[in-house]
mmCIF file of C-alpha atoms and ligand atoms in Angstrom:
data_model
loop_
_atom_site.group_PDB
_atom_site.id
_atom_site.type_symbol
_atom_site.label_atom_id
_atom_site.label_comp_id
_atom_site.label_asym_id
_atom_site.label_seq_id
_atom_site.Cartn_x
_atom_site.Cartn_y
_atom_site.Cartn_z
ATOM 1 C CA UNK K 1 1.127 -22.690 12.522
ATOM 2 C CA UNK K 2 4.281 -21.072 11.653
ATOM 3 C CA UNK K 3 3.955 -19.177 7.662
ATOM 4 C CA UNK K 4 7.220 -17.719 5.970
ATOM 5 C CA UNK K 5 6.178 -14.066 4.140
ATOM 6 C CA UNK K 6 8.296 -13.277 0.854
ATOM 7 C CA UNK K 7 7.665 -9.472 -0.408
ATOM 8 C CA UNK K 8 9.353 -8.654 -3.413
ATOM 9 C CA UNK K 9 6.851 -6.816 -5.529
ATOM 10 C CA UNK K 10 8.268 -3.338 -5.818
ATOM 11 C CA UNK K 11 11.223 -1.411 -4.056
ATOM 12 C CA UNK K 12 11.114 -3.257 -0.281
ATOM 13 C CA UNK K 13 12.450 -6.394 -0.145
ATOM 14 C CA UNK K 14 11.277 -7.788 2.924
ATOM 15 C CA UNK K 15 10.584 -11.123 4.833
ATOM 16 C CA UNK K 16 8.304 -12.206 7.832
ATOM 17 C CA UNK K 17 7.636 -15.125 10.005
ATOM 18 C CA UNK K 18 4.286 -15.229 11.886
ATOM 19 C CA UNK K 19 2.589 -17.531 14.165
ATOM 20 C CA UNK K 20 -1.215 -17.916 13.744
ATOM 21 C CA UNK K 21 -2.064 -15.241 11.136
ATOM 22 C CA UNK K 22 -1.447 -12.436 13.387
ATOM 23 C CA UNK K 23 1.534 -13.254 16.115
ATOM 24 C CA UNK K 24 4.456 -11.592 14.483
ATOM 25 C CA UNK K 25 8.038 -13.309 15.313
ATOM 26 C CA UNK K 26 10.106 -11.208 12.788
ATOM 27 C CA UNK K 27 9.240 -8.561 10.129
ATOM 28 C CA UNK K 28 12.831 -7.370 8.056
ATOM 29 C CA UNK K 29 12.136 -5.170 5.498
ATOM 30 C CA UNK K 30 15.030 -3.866 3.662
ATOM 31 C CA UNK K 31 14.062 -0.342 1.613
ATOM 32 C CA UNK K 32 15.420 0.394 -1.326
ATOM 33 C CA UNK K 33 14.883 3.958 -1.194
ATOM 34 C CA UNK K 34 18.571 5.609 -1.105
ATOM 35 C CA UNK K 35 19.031 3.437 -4.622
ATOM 36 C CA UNK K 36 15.915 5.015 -6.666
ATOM 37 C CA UNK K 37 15.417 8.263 -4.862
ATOM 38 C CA UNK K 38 17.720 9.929 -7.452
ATOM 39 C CA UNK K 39 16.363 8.847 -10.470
ATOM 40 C CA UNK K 40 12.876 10.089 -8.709
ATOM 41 C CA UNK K 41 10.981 6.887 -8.974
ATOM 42 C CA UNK K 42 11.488 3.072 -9.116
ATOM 43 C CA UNK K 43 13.944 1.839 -11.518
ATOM 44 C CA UNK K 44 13.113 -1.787 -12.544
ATOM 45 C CA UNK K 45 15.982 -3.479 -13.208
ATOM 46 C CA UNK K 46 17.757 -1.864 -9.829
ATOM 47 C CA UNK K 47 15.132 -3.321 -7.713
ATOM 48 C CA UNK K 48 15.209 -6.723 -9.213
ATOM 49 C CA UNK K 49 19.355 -6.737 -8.723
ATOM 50 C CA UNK K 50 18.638 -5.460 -5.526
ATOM 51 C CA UNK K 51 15.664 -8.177 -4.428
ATOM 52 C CA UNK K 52 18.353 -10.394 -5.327
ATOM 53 C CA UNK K 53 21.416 -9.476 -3.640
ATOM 54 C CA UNK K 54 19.111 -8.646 -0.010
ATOM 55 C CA UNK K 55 16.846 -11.578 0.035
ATOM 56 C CA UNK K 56 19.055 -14.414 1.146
ATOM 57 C CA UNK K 57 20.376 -12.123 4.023
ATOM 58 C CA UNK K 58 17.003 -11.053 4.937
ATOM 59 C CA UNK K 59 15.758 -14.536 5.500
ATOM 60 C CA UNK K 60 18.517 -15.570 7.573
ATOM 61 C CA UNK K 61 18.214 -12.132 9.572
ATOM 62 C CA UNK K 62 14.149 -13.103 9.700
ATOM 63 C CA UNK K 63 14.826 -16.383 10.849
ATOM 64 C CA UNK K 64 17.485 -15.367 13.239
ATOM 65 C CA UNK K 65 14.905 -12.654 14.837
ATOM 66 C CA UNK K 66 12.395 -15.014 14.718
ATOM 67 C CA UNK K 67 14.613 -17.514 16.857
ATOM 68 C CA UNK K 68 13.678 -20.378 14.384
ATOM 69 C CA UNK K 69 15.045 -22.709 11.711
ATOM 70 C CA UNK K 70 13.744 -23.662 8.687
ATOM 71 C CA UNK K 71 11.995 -26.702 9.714
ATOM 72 C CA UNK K 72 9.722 -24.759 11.712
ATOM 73 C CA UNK K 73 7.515 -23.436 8.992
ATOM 74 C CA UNK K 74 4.829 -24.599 7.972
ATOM 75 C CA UNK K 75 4.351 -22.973 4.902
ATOM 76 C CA UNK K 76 5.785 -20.412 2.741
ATOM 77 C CA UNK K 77 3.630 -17.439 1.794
ATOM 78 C CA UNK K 78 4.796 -15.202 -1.024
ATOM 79 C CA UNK K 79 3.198 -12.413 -2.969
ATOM 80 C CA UNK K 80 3.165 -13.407 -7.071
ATOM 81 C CA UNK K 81 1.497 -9.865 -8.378
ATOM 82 C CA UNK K 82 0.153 -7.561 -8.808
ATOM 83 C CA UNK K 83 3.721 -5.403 -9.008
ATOM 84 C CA UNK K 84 6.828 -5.489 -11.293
ATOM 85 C CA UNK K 85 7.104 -8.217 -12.758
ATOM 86 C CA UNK K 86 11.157 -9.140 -12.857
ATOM 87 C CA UNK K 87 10.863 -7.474 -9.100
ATOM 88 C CA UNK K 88 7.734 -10.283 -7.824
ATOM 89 C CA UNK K 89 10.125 -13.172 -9.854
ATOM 90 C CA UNK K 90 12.638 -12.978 -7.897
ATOM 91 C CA UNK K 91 10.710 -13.447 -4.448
ATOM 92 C CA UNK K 92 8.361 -15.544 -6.311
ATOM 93 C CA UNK K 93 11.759 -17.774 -6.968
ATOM 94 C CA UNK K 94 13.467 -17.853 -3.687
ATOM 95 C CA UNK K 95 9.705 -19.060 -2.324
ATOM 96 C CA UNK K 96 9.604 -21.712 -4.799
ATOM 97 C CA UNK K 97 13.315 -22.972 -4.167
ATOM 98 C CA UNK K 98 12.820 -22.938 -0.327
ATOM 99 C CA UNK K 99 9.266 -24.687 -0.795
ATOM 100 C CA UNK K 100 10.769 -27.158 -2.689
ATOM 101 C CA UNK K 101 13.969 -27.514 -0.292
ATOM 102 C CA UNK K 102 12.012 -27.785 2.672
ATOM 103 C CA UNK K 103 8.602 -29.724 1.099
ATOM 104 C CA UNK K 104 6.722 -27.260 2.368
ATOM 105 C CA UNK K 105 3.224 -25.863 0.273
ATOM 106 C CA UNK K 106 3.763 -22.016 -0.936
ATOM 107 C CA UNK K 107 0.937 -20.325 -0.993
ATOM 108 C CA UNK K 108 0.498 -17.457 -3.367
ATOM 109 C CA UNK K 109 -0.393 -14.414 -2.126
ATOM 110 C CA UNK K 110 -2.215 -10.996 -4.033
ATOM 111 C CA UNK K 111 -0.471 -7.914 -2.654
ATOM 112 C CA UNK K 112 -3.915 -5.756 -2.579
ATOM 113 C CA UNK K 113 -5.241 -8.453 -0.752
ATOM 114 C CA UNK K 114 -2.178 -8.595 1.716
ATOM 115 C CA UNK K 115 -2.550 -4.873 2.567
ATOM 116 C CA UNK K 116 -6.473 -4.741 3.323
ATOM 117 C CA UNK K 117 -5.397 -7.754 5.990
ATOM 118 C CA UNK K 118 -3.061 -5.544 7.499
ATOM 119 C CA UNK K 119 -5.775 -3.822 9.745
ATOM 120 C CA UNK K 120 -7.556 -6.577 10.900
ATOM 121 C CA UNK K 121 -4.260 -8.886 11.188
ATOM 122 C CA UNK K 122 -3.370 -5.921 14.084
ATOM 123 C CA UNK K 123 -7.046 -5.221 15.534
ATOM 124 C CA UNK K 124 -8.815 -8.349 16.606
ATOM 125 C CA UNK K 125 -11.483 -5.968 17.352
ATOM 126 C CA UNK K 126 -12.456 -5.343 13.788
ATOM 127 C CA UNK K 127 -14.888 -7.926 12.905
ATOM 128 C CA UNK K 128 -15.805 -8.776 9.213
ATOM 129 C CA UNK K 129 -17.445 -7.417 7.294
ATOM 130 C CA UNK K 130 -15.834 -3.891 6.529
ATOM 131 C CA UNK K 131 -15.415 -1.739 3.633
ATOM 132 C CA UNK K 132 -11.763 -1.408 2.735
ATOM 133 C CA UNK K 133 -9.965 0.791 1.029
ATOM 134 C CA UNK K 134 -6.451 0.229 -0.207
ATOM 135 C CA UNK K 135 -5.020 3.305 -1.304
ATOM 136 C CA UNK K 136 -0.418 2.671 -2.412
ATOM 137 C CA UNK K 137 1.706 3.661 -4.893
ATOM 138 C CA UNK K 138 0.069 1.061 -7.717
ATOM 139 C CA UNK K 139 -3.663 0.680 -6.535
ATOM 140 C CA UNK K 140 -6.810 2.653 -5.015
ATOM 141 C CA UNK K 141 -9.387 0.206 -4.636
ATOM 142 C CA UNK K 142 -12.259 0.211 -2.144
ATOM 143 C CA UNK K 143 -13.815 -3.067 -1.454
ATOM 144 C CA UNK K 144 -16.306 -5.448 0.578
ATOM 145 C CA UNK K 145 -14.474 -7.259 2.746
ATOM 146 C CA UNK K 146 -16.607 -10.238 3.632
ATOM 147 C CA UNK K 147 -13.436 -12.565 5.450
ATOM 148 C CA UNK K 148 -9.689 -13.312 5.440
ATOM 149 C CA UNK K 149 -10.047 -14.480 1.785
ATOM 150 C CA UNK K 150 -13.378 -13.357 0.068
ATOM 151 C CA UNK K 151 -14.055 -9.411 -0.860
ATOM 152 C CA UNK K 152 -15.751 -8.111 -3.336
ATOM 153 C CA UNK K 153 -14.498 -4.734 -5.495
ATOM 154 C CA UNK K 154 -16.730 -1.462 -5.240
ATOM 155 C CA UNK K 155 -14.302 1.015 -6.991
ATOM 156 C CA UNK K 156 -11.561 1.577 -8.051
ATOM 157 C CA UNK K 157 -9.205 4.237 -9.740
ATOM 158 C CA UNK K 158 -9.630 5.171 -13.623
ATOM 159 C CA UNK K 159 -6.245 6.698 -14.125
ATOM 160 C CA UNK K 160 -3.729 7.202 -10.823
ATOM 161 C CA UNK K 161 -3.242 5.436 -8.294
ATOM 162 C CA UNK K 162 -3.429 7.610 -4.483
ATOM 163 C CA UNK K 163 0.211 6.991 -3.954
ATOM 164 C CA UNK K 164 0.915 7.860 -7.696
ATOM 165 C CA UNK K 165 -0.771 11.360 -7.011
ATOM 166 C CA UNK K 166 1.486 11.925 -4.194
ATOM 167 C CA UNK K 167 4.444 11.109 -5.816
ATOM 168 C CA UNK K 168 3.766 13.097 -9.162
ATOM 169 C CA UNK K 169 3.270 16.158 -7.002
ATOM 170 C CA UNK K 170 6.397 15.686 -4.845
ATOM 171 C CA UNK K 171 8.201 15.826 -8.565
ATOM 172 C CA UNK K 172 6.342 18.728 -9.258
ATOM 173 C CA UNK K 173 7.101 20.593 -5.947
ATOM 174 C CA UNK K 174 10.303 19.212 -5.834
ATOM 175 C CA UNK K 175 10.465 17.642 -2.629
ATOM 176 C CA UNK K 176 11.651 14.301 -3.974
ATOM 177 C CA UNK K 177 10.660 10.618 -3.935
ATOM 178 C CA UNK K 178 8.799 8.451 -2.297
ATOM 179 C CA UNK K 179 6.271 11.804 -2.704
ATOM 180 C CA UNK K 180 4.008 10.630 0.345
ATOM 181 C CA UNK K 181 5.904 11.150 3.138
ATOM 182 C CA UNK K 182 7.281 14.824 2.177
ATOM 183 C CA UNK K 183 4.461 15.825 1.183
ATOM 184 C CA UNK K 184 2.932 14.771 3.901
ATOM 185 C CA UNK K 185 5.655 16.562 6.214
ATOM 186 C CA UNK K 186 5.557 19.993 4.242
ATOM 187 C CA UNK K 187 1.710 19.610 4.488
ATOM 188 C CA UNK K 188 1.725 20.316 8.057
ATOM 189 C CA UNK K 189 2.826 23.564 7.832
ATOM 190 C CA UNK K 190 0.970 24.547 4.906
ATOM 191 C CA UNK K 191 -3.315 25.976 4.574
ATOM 192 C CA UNK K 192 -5.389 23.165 3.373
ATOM 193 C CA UNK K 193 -7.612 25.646 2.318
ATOM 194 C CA UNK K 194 -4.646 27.949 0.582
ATOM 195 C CA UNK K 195 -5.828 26.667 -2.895
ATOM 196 C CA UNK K 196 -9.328 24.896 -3.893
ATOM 197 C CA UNK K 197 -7.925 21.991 -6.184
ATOM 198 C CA UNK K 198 -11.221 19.883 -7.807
ATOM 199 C CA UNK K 199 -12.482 17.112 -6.328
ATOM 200 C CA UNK K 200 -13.297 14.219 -8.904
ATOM 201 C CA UNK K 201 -16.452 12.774 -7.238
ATOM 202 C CA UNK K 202 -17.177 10.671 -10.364
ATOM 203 C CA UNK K 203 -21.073 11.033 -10.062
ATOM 204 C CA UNK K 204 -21.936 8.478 -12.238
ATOM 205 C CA UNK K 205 -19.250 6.015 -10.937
ATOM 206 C CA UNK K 206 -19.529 7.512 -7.417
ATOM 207 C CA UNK K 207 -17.072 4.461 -5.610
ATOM 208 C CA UNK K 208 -14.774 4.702 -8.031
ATOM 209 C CA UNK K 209 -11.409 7.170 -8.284
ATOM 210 C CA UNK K 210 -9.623 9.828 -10.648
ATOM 211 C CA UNK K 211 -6.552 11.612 -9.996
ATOM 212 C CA UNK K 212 -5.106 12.495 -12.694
ATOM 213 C CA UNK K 213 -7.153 15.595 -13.057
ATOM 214 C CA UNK K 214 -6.332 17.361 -9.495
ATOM 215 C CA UNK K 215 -2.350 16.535 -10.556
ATOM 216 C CA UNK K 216 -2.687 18.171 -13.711
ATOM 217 C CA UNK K 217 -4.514 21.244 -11.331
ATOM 218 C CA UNK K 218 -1.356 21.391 -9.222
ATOM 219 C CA UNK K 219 0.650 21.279 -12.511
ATOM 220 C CA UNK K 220 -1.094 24.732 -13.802
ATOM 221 C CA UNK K 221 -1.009 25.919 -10.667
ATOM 222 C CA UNK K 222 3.059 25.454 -10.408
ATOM 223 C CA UNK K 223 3.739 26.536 -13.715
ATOM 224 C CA UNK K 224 0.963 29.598 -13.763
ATOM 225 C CA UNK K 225 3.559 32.080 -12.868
ATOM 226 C CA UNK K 226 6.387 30.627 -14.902
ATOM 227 C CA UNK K 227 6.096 27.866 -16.784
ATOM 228 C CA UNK K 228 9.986 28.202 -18.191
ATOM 229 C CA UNK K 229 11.376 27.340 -14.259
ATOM 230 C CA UNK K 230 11.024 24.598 -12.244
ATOM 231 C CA UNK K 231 8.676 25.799 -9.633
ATOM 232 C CA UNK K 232 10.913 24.394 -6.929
ATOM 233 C CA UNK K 233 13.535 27.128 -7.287
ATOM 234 C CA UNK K 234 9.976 29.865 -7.849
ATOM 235 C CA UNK K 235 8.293 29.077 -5.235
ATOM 236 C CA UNK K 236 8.603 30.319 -1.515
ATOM 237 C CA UNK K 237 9.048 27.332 1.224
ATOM 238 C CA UNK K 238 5.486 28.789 2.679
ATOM 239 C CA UNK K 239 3.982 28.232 -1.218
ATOM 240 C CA UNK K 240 4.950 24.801 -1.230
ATOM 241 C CA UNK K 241 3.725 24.126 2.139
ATOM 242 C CA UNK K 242 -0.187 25.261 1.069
ATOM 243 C CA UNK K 243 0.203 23.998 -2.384
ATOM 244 C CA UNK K 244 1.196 20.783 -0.859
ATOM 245 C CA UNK K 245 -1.251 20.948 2.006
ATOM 246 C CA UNK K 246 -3.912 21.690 -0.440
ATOM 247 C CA UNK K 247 -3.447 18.978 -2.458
ATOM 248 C CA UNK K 248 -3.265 16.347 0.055
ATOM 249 C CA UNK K 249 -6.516 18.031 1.377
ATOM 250 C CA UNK K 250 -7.932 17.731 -1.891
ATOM 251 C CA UNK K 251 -7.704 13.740 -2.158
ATOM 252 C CA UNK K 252 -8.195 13.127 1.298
ATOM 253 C CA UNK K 253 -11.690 14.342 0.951
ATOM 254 C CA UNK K 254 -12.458 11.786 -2.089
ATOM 255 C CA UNK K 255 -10.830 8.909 -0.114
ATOM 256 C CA UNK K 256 -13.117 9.476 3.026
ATOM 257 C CA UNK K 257 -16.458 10.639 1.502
ATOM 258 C CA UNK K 258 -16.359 7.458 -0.786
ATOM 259 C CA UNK K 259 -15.310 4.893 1.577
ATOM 260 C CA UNK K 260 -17.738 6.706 3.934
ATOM 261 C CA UNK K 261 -20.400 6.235 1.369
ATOM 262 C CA UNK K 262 -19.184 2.807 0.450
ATOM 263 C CA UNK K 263 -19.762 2.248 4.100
ATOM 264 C CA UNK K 264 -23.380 3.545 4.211
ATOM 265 C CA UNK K 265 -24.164 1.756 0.965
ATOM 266 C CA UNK K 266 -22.911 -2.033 2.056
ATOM 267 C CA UNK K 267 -24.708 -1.396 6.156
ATOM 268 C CA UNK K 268 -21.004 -2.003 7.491
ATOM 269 C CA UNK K 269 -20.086 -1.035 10.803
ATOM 270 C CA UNK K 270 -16.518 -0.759 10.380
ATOM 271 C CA UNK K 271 -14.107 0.749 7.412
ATOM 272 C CA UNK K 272 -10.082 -0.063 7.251
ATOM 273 C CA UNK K 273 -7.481 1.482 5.520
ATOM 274 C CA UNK K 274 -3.823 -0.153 4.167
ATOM 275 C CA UNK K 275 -1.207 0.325 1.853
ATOM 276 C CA UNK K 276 1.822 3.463 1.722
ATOM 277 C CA UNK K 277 -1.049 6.082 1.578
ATOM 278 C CA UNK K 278 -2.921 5.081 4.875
ATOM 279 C CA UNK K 279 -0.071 6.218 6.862
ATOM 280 C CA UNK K 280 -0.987 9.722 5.943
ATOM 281 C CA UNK K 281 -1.287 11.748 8.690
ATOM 282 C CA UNK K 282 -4.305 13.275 7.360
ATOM 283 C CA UNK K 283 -6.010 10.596 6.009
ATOM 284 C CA UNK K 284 -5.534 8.969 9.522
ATOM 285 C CA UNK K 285 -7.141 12.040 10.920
ATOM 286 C CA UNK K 286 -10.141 13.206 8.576
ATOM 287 C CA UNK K 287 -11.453 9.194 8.526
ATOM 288 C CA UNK K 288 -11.411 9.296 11.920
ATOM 289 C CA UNK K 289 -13.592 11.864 12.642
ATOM 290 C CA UNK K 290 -16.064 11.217 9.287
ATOM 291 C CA UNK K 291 -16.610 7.868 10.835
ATOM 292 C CA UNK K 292 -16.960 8.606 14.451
ATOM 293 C CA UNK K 293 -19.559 11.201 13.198
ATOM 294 C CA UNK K 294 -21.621 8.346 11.579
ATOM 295 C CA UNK K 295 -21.181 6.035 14.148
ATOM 296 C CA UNK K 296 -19.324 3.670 12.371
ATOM 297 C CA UNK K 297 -15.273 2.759 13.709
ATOM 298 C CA UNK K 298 -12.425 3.298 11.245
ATOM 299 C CA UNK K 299 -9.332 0.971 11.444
ATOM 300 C CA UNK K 300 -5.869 2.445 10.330
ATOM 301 C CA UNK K 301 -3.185 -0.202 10.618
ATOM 302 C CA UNK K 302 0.333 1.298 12.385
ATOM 303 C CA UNK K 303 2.883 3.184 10.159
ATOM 304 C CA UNK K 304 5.186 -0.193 9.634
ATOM 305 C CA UNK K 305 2.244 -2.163 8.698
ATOM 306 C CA UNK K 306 1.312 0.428 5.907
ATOM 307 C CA UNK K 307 3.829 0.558 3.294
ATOM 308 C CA UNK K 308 4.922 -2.593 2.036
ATOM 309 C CA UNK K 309 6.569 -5.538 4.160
ATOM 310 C CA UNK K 310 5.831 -9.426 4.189
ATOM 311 C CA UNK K 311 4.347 -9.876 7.905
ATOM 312 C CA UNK K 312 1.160 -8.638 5.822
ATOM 313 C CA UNK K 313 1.950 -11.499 3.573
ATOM 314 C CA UNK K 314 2.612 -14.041 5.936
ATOM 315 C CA UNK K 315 -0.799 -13.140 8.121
ATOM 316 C CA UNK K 316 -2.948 -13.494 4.617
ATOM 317 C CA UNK K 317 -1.445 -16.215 3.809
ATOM 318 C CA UNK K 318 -1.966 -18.012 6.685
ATOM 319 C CA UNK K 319 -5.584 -18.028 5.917
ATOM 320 C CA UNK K 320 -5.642 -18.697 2.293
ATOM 321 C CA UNK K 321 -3.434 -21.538 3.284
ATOM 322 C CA UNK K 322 -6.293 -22.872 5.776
ATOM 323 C CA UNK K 323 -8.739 -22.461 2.963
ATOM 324 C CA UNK K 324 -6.601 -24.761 0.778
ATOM 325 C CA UNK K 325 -5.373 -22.328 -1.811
ATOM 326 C CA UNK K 326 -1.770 -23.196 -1.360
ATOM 327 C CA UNK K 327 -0.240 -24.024 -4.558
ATOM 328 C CA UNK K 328 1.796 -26.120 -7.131
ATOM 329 C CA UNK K 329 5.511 -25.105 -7.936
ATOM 330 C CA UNK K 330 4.331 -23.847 -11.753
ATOM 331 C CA UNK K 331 2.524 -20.578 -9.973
ATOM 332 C CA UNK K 332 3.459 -17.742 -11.807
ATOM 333 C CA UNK K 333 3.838 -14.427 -11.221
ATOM 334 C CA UNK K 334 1.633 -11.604 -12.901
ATOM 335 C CA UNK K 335 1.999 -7.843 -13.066
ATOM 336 C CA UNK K 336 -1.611 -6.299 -12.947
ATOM 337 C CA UNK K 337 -4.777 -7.094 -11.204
ATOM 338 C CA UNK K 338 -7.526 -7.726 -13.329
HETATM 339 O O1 KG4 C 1 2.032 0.202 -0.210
HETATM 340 P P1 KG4 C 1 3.265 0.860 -0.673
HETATM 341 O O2 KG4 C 1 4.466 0.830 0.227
HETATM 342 O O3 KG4 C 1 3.736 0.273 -2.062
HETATM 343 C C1 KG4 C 1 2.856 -0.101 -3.063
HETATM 344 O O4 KG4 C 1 2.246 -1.190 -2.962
HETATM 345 O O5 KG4 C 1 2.724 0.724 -4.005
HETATM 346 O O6 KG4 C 1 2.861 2.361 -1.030
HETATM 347 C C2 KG4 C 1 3.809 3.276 -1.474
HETATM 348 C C3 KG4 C 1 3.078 4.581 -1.747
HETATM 349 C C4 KG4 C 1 3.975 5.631 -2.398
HETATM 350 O O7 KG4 C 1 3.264 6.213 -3.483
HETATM 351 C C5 KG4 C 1 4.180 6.644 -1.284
HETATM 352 O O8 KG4 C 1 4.381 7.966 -1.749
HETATM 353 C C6 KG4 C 1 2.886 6.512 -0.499
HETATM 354 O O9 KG4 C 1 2.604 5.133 -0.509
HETATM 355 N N1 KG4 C 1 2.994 6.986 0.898
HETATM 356 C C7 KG4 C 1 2.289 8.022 1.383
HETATM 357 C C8 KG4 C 1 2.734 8.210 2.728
HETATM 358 N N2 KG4 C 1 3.675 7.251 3.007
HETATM 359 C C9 KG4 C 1 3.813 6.505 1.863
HETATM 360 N N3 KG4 C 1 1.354 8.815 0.810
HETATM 361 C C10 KG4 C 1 0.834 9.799 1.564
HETATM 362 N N4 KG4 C 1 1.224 10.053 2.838
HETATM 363 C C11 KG4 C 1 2.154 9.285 3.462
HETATM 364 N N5 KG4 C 1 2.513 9.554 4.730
HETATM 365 ZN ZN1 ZN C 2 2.097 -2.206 -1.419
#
């Protein structure tokens, strides 16, 4: 069965075609990055003109990879929320118009959802269930995965998102937007243990997440020895580095010792990461070795199947499709989870 995946729900606009849930035929994902970087963030309205002007070109470059036409699909996938709203319209839109077109079913599709299949959609080896967490720019949430389409939510975050974090501090350090990757890079050559941000372990909400705290930290921190100048122009590249290292140190630590625990608590044998923040270098690492020490395996999907793109969407939706929760042409789009 051949599923069409529309991704529209922030700054990538991107389009998929996979076979079977997992067998991918052609993944375009167009970034938007060089139009928001210099405002710092993600500016609305660009990304929905932008959605609009790429997404006809990236399904014809998605079918063309794909070595398909249009009658070949069976269904079109497409994620309706959580994200901006104008932004998932516009996907949500061009899904509709080809589903009705083609009289083919769409199949809505939740973009958390999308991103926790992203590790089993590339390891046939993970077997259900698993705790995952997603940790990306709009969501940390840590779950029971019980199949394709049924999880239930152990935690989530009561103020920033992971990837929010990350990007806050990049402003604050100056290294730019999206935050993950630089600070990620700078990180490297940086002492984790240079500065002892706090750890919000939320003892009476242990599964779920705060990190607003540890960026207000690195925000005293920064402006402790001058809080007239950007630190970017006070700080030495090799103060950066730790602050930076320090940080991402700092909410790596929560992110594995609670899906660790989330793991220990639910008798799992396997935990999987997705979304932006799993391809952290770090993050990657530290699970790795928390879980091997507990005997349990960790799952980190590759670096393209991380941040956002629609062969994610295309793979879930494949399944919710099989379980009959394809849709009627009046599915609307909505901009937050719960
Ligand atoms: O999943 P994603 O592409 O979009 C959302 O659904 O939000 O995640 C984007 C987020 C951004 O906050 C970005 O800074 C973060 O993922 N990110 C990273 C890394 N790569 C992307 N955070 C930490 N380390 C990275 N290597
Ligand atoms: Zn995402």
């Amino acid at each position: 069965m051949i599923i069409l995946g529309i991704e529209t729900s922030c700054d990538e606009t991107a389009v998929a075609v996979v076979k079977d849930g997992s067998e991918v035929l052609a993944s375009v994902v167009a970034s938007q990055v060089s139009l928001h970087s210099k405002y710092g963030g993600v500016v609305p309205e660009i990304a929905c003109r932008a959605h609009y002007e790429v997404l006809l070109p990236a399904l014809f470059q998605a079918f063309e990879e794909a070595g398909i036409t249009s009658d070949e699909i069976d269904a079109v996938a497409v994620t309706n929320g959580p994200g901006l709203i104008g932004a998932l319209l516009i996907g949500l839109t061009g899904a509709k118009t080809l589903s009705w077109v083609l009289n083919r079913p769409i199949v809505p599709v939740n973009h958390v959802e999308a991103h926790l299949y992203a590790a089993p959609m590339e390891n046939p080896e993970l077997r259900y269930p698993f705790v995952g967490l997603v940790v990306s720019g709009g969501h940390t949430l840590l779950c029971h995965s019980l199949s394709e389409t049924e999880m239930q939510i152990l935690g989530s975050t009561i103020d920033d998102a992971a990837g929010e974090a990350f990007d806050k501090v990049s402003a604050i350090l100056g290294l730019g937007y999206p935050g993950g990757p630089a600070i990620d890079r700078v990180a490297s050559n940086g002492d984790p243990a240079a500065i002892r941000f706090p750890r919000s372990n939320m003892s009476d909400r242990p599964l779920d997440f705060s990190f607003s705290g540890l960026k207000t930290a690195v925000l005293y921190h920064c402006q402790g020895q001058n809080t007239k100048r950007s630190r970017a122009v006070q700080m030495s590249d090799a103060e950066v580095a730790d602050v930076a290292a320090s940080f991402q140190e700092a909410v790596v630590d929560v992110l594995v010792k609670k899906t660790i625990m989330a793991a220990e608590q639910t008798g799992v044998e396997s935990v999987a990461v997705g979304g932006g923040v799993a391809a952290n270098s770090r993050l990657r690492e530290k699970l790795d070795e928390a879980a091997e020490e507990r005997g349990i395996k960790a799952f980190c999907p590759s670096l393209s199947m991380c941040v956002d793109n629609a062969a994610m969407i295309a793979g879930i939706g494949y399944h919710l499709f099989k379980s009959g929760m394809a849709s009627e042409l009046d599915v609307d789009a909505y901009a937050r989870l719960g």
